[in-house]
């Protein structure tokens, strides 16, 4: 009953970021999983950086959540770490994501702030090939 | 009580063929002993008819399900449309599909009545512990079957139910992820998931049927419990199952069929969610995701744990309490050690029983409420009380409660002392 060959044959994907405006976010599909790609505003980045580590359930700095030089881009697997629903963007009391299933709240760096989810939204393995092209997986 | 099963029969093979058969496969003798002559307490009330109602419901679900499977396509591209095709094009499909989906709700309604009846009248107490355990096992199998069936129409609620419920297993330490991939057949819920759920949804009802046979076997060794919880003492306390209880059960089934038919004919979708008329989309979760009503109390327990408990994180904690809320039922016969079975003769237990029922209904309400504000706090209180009922209330009551005097026999309770 383990995943068959066709399921496992999921290569990495390349994604062009140039069409995404500041403040916009898109959801793309990788390995059948939804992935958020968010072009953050300066306000959101500042907000994320200002959070003291002691406030976090799963401590991670904003730098650890993004790639150096590309801090405006937040790329995360869009499944809530509680039970896998897709959180709703730009909502919840930390201006990040709110999961409608069981009420987990994430901040503008996708870090868990409140609710039953144990961890921050998961970052997929990815690299910037150029300023506008990213390879996921 | 406790008489061996073969002593009840008055069967004597009439014809030569019956005699021939009786010496080789005594199936007529067996049926007569267990379906007709079986001595049954004469004071069973209507709460006892739910056993028969459940047996009928299992048959209804299997028959309608087999027909639906003839027209259903378990593929992510076609499943949603094939269910619509059943409802619109298949002869009688609208009714068959409605009977099956409403039937799941009616099945659970009946099983909850059956379980709570057993809890009030102490039907889980010696010598019926195994009977009770088999019943809880059937309940667990029913939940698995209903969940997988709910995924098959491949609507939005189907998809997200599958995602959330399979993720529950992902919370298990170390083995979680391999189990998750094994259940889904991939990294996320997709076509392999739908295929295996269809396969298992077809298989499990027959497993349930097999456990039901064991459940009835375990029932027929000690015989039925009854509303006063006093053992059968003589043949004056019982009547033959047929025609007395076949008729009473049939009447119960007919009454039960009235609301069932109302739902099927007039409101087949009222128990479901409009979002399930939107085809599954892995990129958008519906804004208000709630399970079917029959899972709500357990769902409320699952999400009540939103805090870490020592080294156990909130996700695993929720899963442990969710699983524990069902597993604890297996231990009920040893948590309630009072010798008196029936709640009727337990002045304190009676109140706590109804408090437990109200608490269970409150959990159902909270399971459907949004996870915010006062609901979150209430869900935690109700979850705590659910477990306290089993771990604290029942064991303590067994020690401190002074039960009322029991009638000497079933006959005495029915006819009064003078006639007994």
Coordinates of C-alpha atoms in Angstrom, one line a residue:
Chain A
X1 CA 0.0 0.0 0.0
X2 CA 3.0 2.3 -0.1
X3 CA 3.2 5.1 -2.7
X4 CA 3.6 3.6 -6.2
X5 CA 6.3 4.6 -8.8
X6 CA 4.1 7.2 -10.6
X7 CA 3.4 8.9 -7.3
X8 CA 7.1 8.9 -6.3
X9 CA 8.2 10.2 -9.7
X10 CA 7.6 13.8 -8.6
X11 CA 10.5 15.9 -9.8
X12 CA 11.2 19.3 -8.5
X13 CA 9.4 22.2 -10.1
X14 CA 10.5 25.6 -11.3
X15 CA 8.3 28.6 -10.7
X16 CA 8.5 32.1 -12.1
X17 CA 7.9 34.8 -9.5
X18 CA 7.9 37.9 -11.8
X19 CA 4.2 38.0 -12.2
X20 CA 3.5 38.3 -8.4
X21 CA 3.0 41.8 -7.2
X22 CA 4.0 43.0 -3.8
X23 CA 1.3 42.1 -1.3
X24 CA 0.0 39.3 -3.5
X25 CA 0.2 35.6 -2.9
X26 CA -0.4 32.6 -5.0
X27 CA -0.9 28.9 -4.2
X28 CA 0.9 26.5 -6.4
X29 CA 1.0 22.7 -6.4
X30 CA 4.1 20.7 -5.6
X31 CA 4.0 16.9 -4.9
X32 CA 0.2 17.3 -4.8
X33 CA 0.7 19.7 -1.9
X34 CA -0.4 23.3 -2.1
X35 CA 2.4 25.7 -1.6
X36 CA 2.0 29.4 -0.7
X37 CA 4.3 31.9 -2.5
X38 CA 3.8 35.3 -0.9
X39 CA 5.4 38.5 -2.0
X40 CA 5.5 40.3 1.4
X41 CA 5.2 44.0 2.0
X42 CA 7.9 45.8 3.9
X43 CA 5.4 46.3 6.8
X44 CA 4.9 42.5 7.0
X45 CA 8.7 41.9 7.0
X46 CA 9.2 44.5 9.8
X47 CA 6.4 43.0 11.8
X48 CA 7.9 39.5 11.5
X49 CA 11.3 40.8 12.5
X50 CA 10.0 42.7 15.5
X51 CA 8.6 39.6 17.2
X52 CA 10.7 38.5 20.3
X53 CA 11.7 34.8 20.2
X54 CA 10.1 34.3 23.6
X55 CA 6.7 34.9 22.1
X56 CA 7.0 31.9 19.7
X57 CA 5.8 28.4 20.3
X58 CA 8.2 27.1 17.6
X59 CA 11.0 29.7 17.7
X60 CA 12.5 30.7 14.3
X61 CA 13.8 34.1 13.2
X62 CA 12.4 35.7 10.1
X63 CA 15.9 35.2 8.4
X64 CA 15.5 31.4 9.0
X65 CA 12.2 31.5 7.3
X66 CA 13.4 33.1 4.1
X67 CA 16.5 33.1 1.8
X68 CA 19.1 35.9 2.2
X69 CA 18.6 38.7 -0.3
X70 CA 15.1 37.5 -1.1
X71 CA 13.4 38.3 2.2
X72 CA 10.2 39.6 0.5
X73 CA 9.5 36.0 -0.7
X74 CA 7.9 33.6 1.8
X75 CA 7.5 30.1 0.3
X76 CA 5.8 27.5 2.5
X77 CA 3.8 24.3 2.3
X78 CA 0.2 25.5 2.7
X79 CA -1.0 22.8 5.0
X80 CA -1.6 23.7 8.6
X81 CA 0.8 21.7 10.8
X82 CA -2.1 20.6 12.9
X83 CA -4.2 18.5 10.6
X84 CA -3.4 19.7 7.2
X85 CA -6.1 22.2 6.2
X86 CA -5.1 25.2 4.0
X87 CA -5.1 28.4 6.2
X88 CA -6.7 31.5 4.9
X89 CA -4.2 34.3 4.0
X90 CA -4.1 37.9 5.3
X91 CA -6.3 37.0 8.3
X92 CA -6.1 36.2 11.9
X93 CA -4.9 38.5 14.7
X94 CA -1.2 38.3 13.6
X95 CA -1.9 39.5 10.0
X96 CA -0.7 36.2 8.6
X97 CA -2.8 33.1 8.2
X98 CA -5.8 31.7 10.0
X99 CA -6.7 28.1 9.7
X100 CA -10.5 27.7 9.5
X101 CA -10.5 24.1 10.6
X102 CA -9.3 24.3 14.2
X103 CA -8.4 27.9 14.7
X104 CA -4.6 28.0 14.4
X105 CA -3.1 31.4 13.8
X106 CA 0.2 32.1 12.0
X107 CA 2.1 35.4 11.7
X108 CA 3.5 37.2 8.6
X109 CA 6.5 34.7 8.6
X110 CA 4.2 31.7 8.8
X111 CA 5.1 31.0 12.4
X112 CA 2.5 29.4 14.7
X113 CA 1.3 31.9 17.2
X114 CA -2.0 30.5 18.6
X115 CA -4.2 27.4 18.4
X116 CA -3.6 23.6 18.3
X117 CA -0.9 23.5 15.6
X118 CA 2.4 22.5 17.1
X119 CA 4.8 23.9 14.4
X120 CA 5.4 26.7 12.0
X121 CA 4.2 26.3 8.4
X122 CA 6.7 23.9 6.8
X123 CA 9.3 25.3 4.4
X124 CA 9.8 23.1 1.3
X125 CA 13.4 22.7 0.1
X126 CA 13.9 25.4 -2.5
X127 CA 16.5 27.7 -4.1
X128 CA 16.6 30.8 -6.1
X129 CA 18.0 30.1 -9.6
X130 CA 17.7 33.8 -10.4
X131 CA 15.9 36.8 -8.8
X132 CA 12.6 35.7 -10.4
X133 CA 13.0 32.0 -10.8
X134 CA 12.7 29.6 -7.9
X135 CA 13.2 25.8 -7.9
X136 CA 11.1 23.9 -5.4
X137 CA 12.1 20.3 -4.4
Chain B
X1 CA -29.5 -17.5 33.4
X2 CA -26.5 -19.0 32.0
X3 CA -28.3 -22.1 30.6
X4 CA -26.4 -23.7 27.7
X5 CA -27.7 -22.6 24.4
X6 CA -29.0 -25.9 23.2
X7 CA -31.5 -26.5 26.1
X8 CA -34.1 -24.0 24.9
X9 CA -35.2 -25.8 21.8
X10 CA -38.4 -27.6 21.4
X11 CA -37.4 -28.5 17.9
X12 CA -38.2 -32.0 16.6
X13 CA -37.6 -32.6 12.9
X14 CA -41.0 -33.2 11.3
X15 CA -40.2 -34.7 7.9
X16 CA -37.6 -37.1 6.7
X17 CA -35.7 -34.3 4.9
X18 CA -35.6 -32.2 8.1
X19 CA -34.3 -35.2 10.1
X20 CA -31.7 -35.9 7.4
X21 CA -30.6 -32.3 7.5
X22 CA -30.6 -32.1 11.3
X23 CA -28.1 -34.9 11.6
X24 CA -25.7 -33.2 9.1
X25 CA -26.1 -29.4 9.4
X26 CA -28.6 -28.5 12.2
X27 CA -29.3 -25.1 10.7
X28 CA -33.1 -25.3 11.3
X29 CA -32.5 -26.3 14.9
X30 CA -30.0 -23.5 15.4
X31 CA -32.4 -20.9 13.9
X32 CA -35.3 -22.1 16.0
X33 CA -33.2 -21.9 19.1
X34 CA -31.8 -18.5 18.5
X35 CA -34.3 -16.7 16.4
X36 CA -37.6 -18.1 17.8
X37 CA -37.5 -20.0 21.0
X38 CA -34.7 -18.0 22.7
X39 CA -35.9 -17.1 26.2
X40 CA -35.9 -13.3 26.5
X41 CA -36.7 -11.3 29.7
X42 CA -40.4 -10.3 29.5
X43 CA -39.8 -6.7 30.7
X44 CA -37.7 -5.4 27.8
X45 CA -38.7 -1.8 26.9
X46 CA -38.5 0.0 23.6
X47 CA -34.9 1.0 24.1
X48 CA -34.1 -2.7 23.5
X49 CA -35.6 -2.6 20.0
X50 CA -32.6 -0.6 18.8
X51 CA -30.5 -3.8 18.5
X52 CA -32.9 -5.1 15.8
X53 CA -33.0 -1.7 14.2
X54 CA -29.2 -1.7 13.9
X55 CA -29.2 -5.2 12.4
X56 CA -31.7 -4.0 9.8
X57 CA -29.7 -0.8 9.2
X58 CA -26.6 -2.8 8.4
X59 CA -28.5 -4.8 5.8
X60 CA -29.9 -1.6 4.3
X61 CA -26.5 0.0 4.1
X62 CA -24.9 -3.2 2.5
X63 CA -27.7 -3.6 -0.1
X64 CA -27.9 0.0 -1.1
X65 CA -24.0 0.2 -1.1
X66 CA -23.6 -2.8 -3.4
X67 CA -26.0 -1.2 -5.9
X68 CA -24.2 2.2 -5.6
X69 CA -20.9 0.5 -6.3
X70 CA -22.2 -0.8 -9.6
X71 CA -22.5 2.8 -10.8
X72 CA -19.7 4.6 -8.9
X73 CA -16.3 5.4 -10.4
X74 CA -13.4 5.6 -7.8
X75 CA -11.2 8.0 -9.7
X76 CA -10.5 11.6 -8.7
X77 CA -11.5 12.9 -12.2
X78 CA -14.8 11.0 -12.3
X79 CA -15.9 10.2 -8.8
X80 CA -17.8 13.5 -8.2
X81 CA -19.6 13.3 -11.5
X82 CA -20.4 9.6 -11.1
X83 CA -22.2 10.4 -7.8
X84 CA -24.2 13.1 -9.7
X85 CA -24.8 10.5 -12.4
X86 CA -26.2 8.1 -9.8
X87 CA -28.6 10.8 -8.5
X88 CA -29.8 11.9 -11.9
X89 CA -29.5 9.1 -14.4
X90 CA -29.5 5.7 -12.6
X91 CA -33.0 4.2 -12.2
X92 CA -34.1 4.9 -8.7
X93 CA -30.6 6.3 -8.1
X94 CA -31.8 9.4 -6.3
X95 CA -33.5 7.3 -3.7
X96 CA -30.8 4.6 -3.4
X97 CA -28.1 7.2 -2.9
X98 CA -30.3 9.1 -0.4
X99 CA -31.1 5.9 1.6
X100 CA -27.4 5.2 1.8
X101 CA -26.2 8.6 2.9
X102 CA -29.1 9.3 5.2
X103 CA -28.8 5.7 6.3
X104 CA -25.4 6.4 7.7
X105 CA -26.8 9.1 9.9
X106 CA -29.7 6.9 11.0
X107 CA -27.3 4.1 11.7
X108 CA -25.3 6.3 14.0
X109 CA -28.5 7.7 15.7
X110 CA -29.5 4.2 16.5
X111 CA -26.1 3.1 17.7
X112 CA -25.9 6.1 20.1
X113 CA -29.3 5.2 21.6
X114 CA -28.1 1.5 21.8
X115 CA -24.8 2.5 23.5
X116 CA -26.5 5.0 25.9
X117 CA -29.1 2.4 26.8
X118 CA -26.4 -0.1 27.6
X119 CA -24.7 2.6 29.8
X120 CA -27.9 3.4 31.8
X121 CA -29.0 -0.2 32.4
X122 CA -25.5 -1.5 33.1
X123 CA -25.5 -3.9 30.2
X124 CA -21.7 -3.9 30.1
X125 CA -21.4 -5.5 33.6
X126 CA -20.5 -9.1 34.3
X127 CA -21.1 -11.5 32.6
X128 CA -21.5 -9.3 29.5
X129 CA -18.1 -7.6 29.3
X130 CA -17.1 -9.3 26.0
X131 CA -20.5 -8.4 24.6
X132 CA -19.8 -4.8 25.4
X133 CA -16.3 -4.8 24.1
X134 CA -17.5 -6.3 20.8
X135 CA -20.0 -3.6 20.6
X136 CA -17.4 -0.9 21.1
X137 CA -15.4 -2.6 18.4
X138 CA -18.4 -2.4 16.0
X139 CA -18.7 1.3 16.8
X140 CA -15.1 1.9 15.9
X141 CA -15.5 -0.1 12.7
X142 CA -18.6 1.9 11.9
X143 CA -16.7 5.2 12.3
X144 CA -14.0 4.0 10.0
X145 CA -16.5 2.8 7.4
X146 CA -18.6 6.0 7.6
X147 CA -15.5 8.2 7.3
X148 CA -14.2 6.4 4.2
X149 CA -17.7 6.4 2.6
X150 CA -17.9 10.1 3.2
X151 CA -14.7 10.6 1.1
X152 CA -16.1 8.8 -1.9
X153 CA -18.3 11.5 -3.4
X154 CA -15.0 13.6 -3.7
X155 CA -16.5 16.9 -2.8
X156 CA -14.7 19.6 -0.8
X157 CA -15.8 18.2 2.6
X158 CA -14.9 14.7 1.4
X159 CA -11.4 15.8 0.5
X160 CA -10.7 17.8 3.6
X161 CA -12.2 15.2 5.9
X162 CA -9.7 12.8 4.3
X163 CA -6.9 15.2 4.8
X164 CA -7.7 16.0 8.4
X165 CA -8.4 12.5 9.6
X166 CA -5.4 10.9 7.9
X167 CA -3.3 13.6 9.5
X168 CA -4.4 12.4 12.9
X169 CA -2.3 9.4 12.3
X170 CA 0.6 11.6 11.2
X171 CA 0.8 12.9 14.8
X172 CA 2.1 9.5 16.0
X173 CA 5.7 9.9 17.0
X174 CA 8.4 8.4 14.6
X175 CA 6.0 6.2 12.7
X176 CA 3.5 9.0 11.9
X177 CA 4.9 9.9 8.5
X178 CA 5.3 6.4 7.1
X179 CA 1.8 5.6 8.3
X180 CA 0.4 8.7 6.8
X181 CA 2.0 7.8 3.4
X182 CA 0.7 4.3 3.7
X183 CA -2.9 5.4 4.4
X184 CA -2.8 8.0 1.5
X185 CA -0.7 6.1 -0.9
X186 CA 1.1 9.3 -1.6
X187 CA 2.4 12.6 -0.1
X188 CA -1.1 14.1 -0.1
X189 CA -4.7 12.9 -0.4
X190 CA -5.2 11.9 -4.0
X191 CA -6.3 9.2 -6.4
X192 CA -4.5 6.4 -4.6
X193 CA -6.3 7.5 -1.4
X194 CA -9.7 7.4 -3.1
X195 CA -9.0 4.0 -4.5
X196 CA -8.0 2.4 -1.3
X197 CA -10.8 4.1 0.6
X198 CA -13.3 2.7 -1.8
X199 CA -11.8 -0.8 -1.5
X200 CA -11.9 -0.6 2.3
X201 CA -15.3 1.0 2.4
X202 CA -16.6 -2.1 0.6
X203 CA -14.7 -4.5 2.8
X204 CA -15.4 -3.2 6.3
X205 CA -19.2 -3.6 6.4
X206 CA -18.6 -7.3 6.0
X207 CA -16.1 -7.3 8.8
X208 CA -18.8 -5.4 10.9
X209 CA -21.3 -8.2 9.9
X210 CA -18.9 -10.8 11.2
X211 CA -18.3 -8.9 14.5
X212 CA -22.1 -8.5 14.8
X213 CA -22.4 -12.3 14.7
X214 CA -19.9 -12.5 17.6
X215 CA -21.8 -9.8 19.4
X216 CA -25.0 -11.8 19.1
X217 CA -23.2 -15.0 20.1
X218 CA -21.9 -13.2 23.2
X219 CA -25.4 -12.0 23.9
X220 CA -26.9 -15.4 23.6
X221 CA -24.6 -17.0 26.2
X222 CA -25.8 -15.0 29.2
X223 CA -29.0 -13.8 27.6
X224 CA -30.4 -10.3 27.5
X225 CA -29.9 -7.8 30.3
X226 CA -33.2 -6.1 31.2
X227 CA -34.5 -2.8 32.6
X228 CA -34.3 -3.8 36.2
X229 CA -30.9 -5.5 35.7
X230 CA -31.9 -8.6 37.8
X231 CA -30.9 -12.0 36.4
X232 CA -33.5 -14.3 34.9
X233 CA -34.4 -16.7 37.7
X234 CA -37.0 -19.0 36.2
X235 CA -38.8 -19.6 33.0
X236 CA -41.6 -17.3 34.4
X237 CA -39.3 -14.4 33.8
X238 CA -39.0 -14.9 30.1
X239 CA -41.0 -15.2 26.9
X240 CA -39.9 -16.8 23.6
X241 CA -38.2 -14.3 21.3
X242 CA -40.7 -15.1 18.6
X243 CA -43.4 -13.9 18.3
X244 CA -43.1 -11.6 21.3
X245 CA -39.9 -9.7 20.4
X246 CA -39.9 -10.2 16.7
X247 CA -43.2 -8.3 16.7
X248 CA -42.0 -5.6 19.2
X249 CA -38.8 -5.2 17.3
X250 CA -40.6 -5.0 14.0
X251 CA -42.9 -2.3 15.4
X252 CA -39.7 -0.4 16.5
X253 CA -38.3 -0.7 13.1
X254 CA -41.5 0.7 11.5
X255 CA -41.4 3.7 13.8
X256 CA -37.8 4.2 13.1
X257 CA -38.4 4.1 9.4
X258 CA -40.8 7.1 9.6
X259 CA -38.1 9.8 10.2
X260 CA -35.7 7.8 8.0
X261 CA -38.2 8.0 5.1
X262 CA -38.9 11.7 5.8
X263 CA -35.2 12.5 5.4
X264 CA -34.8 10.4 2.3
X265 CA -37.8 11.7 0.5
X266 CA -38.0 15.3 1.6
X267 CA -34.6 16.4 2.9
X268 CA -31.9 14.0 1.7
X269 CA -29.1 16.6 2.0
X270 CA -30.2 18.4 5.2
X271 CA -27.7 16.4 7.3
X272 CA -24.8 17.1 4.9
X273 CA -22.9 20.2 4.0
X274 CA -23.4 22.4 0.9
X275 CA -19.6 22.5 0.4
X276 CA -19.7 18.9 -0.6
X277 CA -21.4 19.9 -3.8
X278 CA -18.2 21.6 -4.8
X279 CA -15.7 19.2 -6.3
X280 CA -12.5 18.5 -4.2
X281 CA -9.9 21.2 -4.5
X282 CA -6.5 20.6 -2.7
X283 CA -5.7 24.3 -2.7
X284 CA -8.7 25.7 -0.9
X285 CA -10.1 24.6 2.4
X286 CA -13.8 25.5 3.0
X287 CA -14.2 28.3 5.5
X288 CA -16.3 26.3 7.9
X289 CA -15.1 22.7 8.1
X290 CA -17.0 20.5 10.4
X291 CA -17.4 16.7 10.3
X292 CA -20.7 14.9 10.0
X293 CA -22.9 15.3 13.1
X294 CA -22.2 11.9 14.5
X295 CA -18.5 12.7 14.9
X296 CA -18.9 16.1 16.5
X297 CA -18.4 15.1 20.2
X298 CA -15.1 13.4 19.4
X299 CA -14.1 16.2 17.1
X300 CA -14.6 18.7 19.9
X301 CA -12.3 16.6 22.1
X302 CA -9.7 16.5 19.3
X303 CA -9.4 20.2 19.0
X304 CA -9.9 21.1 22.7
X305 CA -6.3 20.2 23.3
X306 CA -4.5 23.3 21.9
X307 CA -1.7 23.4 24.5
X308 CA 1.4 21.4 25.0
X309 CA 1.3 18.8 27.9
X310 CA 4.9 18.4 29.2
X311 CA 6.8 16.9 26.2
X312 CA 3.7 16.1 24.3
X313 CA 2.9 18.7 21.7
X314 CA -0.7 20.0 21.2
X315 CA -1.2 18.0 18.0
X316 CA -0.3 14.7 19.5
X317 CA -2.1 15.6 22.7
X318 CA -5.3 16.2 20.8
X319 CA -4.9 12.8 19.1
X320 CA -4.3 11.0 22.4
X321 CA -7.4 12.5 24.0
X322 CA -9.5 11.8 20.8
X323 CA -8.3 8.2 20.7
X324 CA -8.6 7.9 24.5
X325 CA -12.2 9.1 24.5
X326 CA -13.2 5.9 22.5
X327 CA -10.6 3.5 24.0
X328 CA -11.9 4.3 27.5
X329 CA -15.2 2.8 26.5
X330 CA -13.5 -0.6 26.3
X331 CA -12.6 -0.3 30.0
X332 CA -16.1 0.7 31.2
X333 CA -17.0 -2.7 32.7
X334 CA -14.0 -2.4 35.1
X335 CA -14.4 1.3 35.9
X336 CA -18.0 0.9 37.1
X337 CA -17.7 -1.7 39.8
X338 CA -21.2 -1.3 41.3
X339 CA -22.9 -4.7 41.6
X340 CA -26.3 -3.1 40.7
X341 CA -26.7 -3.0 36.9
X342 CA -29.8 -0.9 36.3
X343 CA -29.5 2.9 36.8
X344 CA -33.1 2.8 38.0
X345 CA -31.9 1.5 41.4
X346 CA -28.9 3.8 41.6
X347 CA -30.1 7.1 43.0
X348 CA -26.8 9.0 42.5
X349 CA -25.6 7.2 39.3
X350 CA -28.9 8.3 37.6
X351 CA -28.1 12.0 38.0
X352 CA -24.5 11.6 36.9
X353 CA -25.6 9.5 33.9
X354 CA -27.9 12.3 32.7
X355 CA -25.1 14.9 33.4
X356 CA -22.9 12.7 31.2
X357 CA -25.5 12.7 28.4
X358 CA -25.9 16.5 28.6
X359 CA -22.1 16.9 28.6
X360 CA -21.9 14.6 25.5
X361 CA -24.5 16.7 23.7
X362 CA -22.7 19.9 24.7
X363 CA -19.5 18.4 23.2
X364 CA -21.5 17.8 20.0
X365 CA -22.7 21.4 20.0
X366 CA -19.1 22.7 20.6
X367 CA -17.7 20.5 17.9
X368 CA -19.8 22.4 15.4
X369 CA -19.1 25.8 16.9
X370 CA -16.2 27.9 15.6
X371 CA -13.0 27.4 17.5
X372 CA -12.9 30.8 19.2
X373 CA -13.7 32.7 22.4
X374 CA -15.9 31.0 25.0
X375 CA -16.4 27.9 22.9
X376 CA -12.7 27.0 23.3
X377 CA -12.9 27.2 27.1
X378 CA -16.2 25.3 27.2
X379 CA -14.8 22.5 25.0
X380 CA -12.0 22.1 27.4
X381 CA -14.3 21.9 30.4
X382 CA -16.6 19.4 28.7
X383 CA -13.6 17.3 27.5
X384 CA -12.3 17.2 31.1
X385 CA -15.8 16.1 32.4
X386 CA -16.1 13.4 29.7
X387 CA -13.0 11.7 31.1
X388 CA -13.8 12.5 34.7
X389 CA -17.1 10.6 34.4
X390 CA -15.2 7.4 33.6
X391 CA -12.0 7.8 35.7
X392 CA -13.4 9.6 38.8
X393 CA -17.2 9.6 39.0
X394 CA -18.0 5.9 38.2
X395 CA -15.3 4.3 40.4
X396 CA -16.2 6.7 43.3
X397 CA -20.0 6.2 42.9
X398 CA -19.5 2.4 43.0
X399 CA -18.0 2.8 46.5
X400 CA -20.1 5.4 48.1
X401 CA -23.5 4.9 46.6
X402 CA -26.3 3.1 48.5
X403 CA -28.5 1.5 45.8
X404 CA -32.2 1.1 46.3
X405 CA -33.5 -2.5 47.0
X406 CA -33.9 -4.6 44.0
X407 CA -37.0 -6.5 43.1
X408 CA -36.7 -10.3 43.8
X409 CA -37.3 -11.2 40.2
X410 CA -38.4 -9.9 36.8
X411 CA -41.9 -11.3 37.3
X412 CA -42.2 -9.5 40.6
X413 CA -41.3 -6.2 39.1
X414 CA -43.8 -6.7 36.3
X415 CA -46.7 -8.2 38.2
X416 CA -46.2 -7.0 41.7
X417 CA -45.4 -9.1 44.8
X418 CA -48.7 -10.9 45.1
X419 CA -48.4 -12.6 41.8
X420 CA -44.8 -13.5 41.8

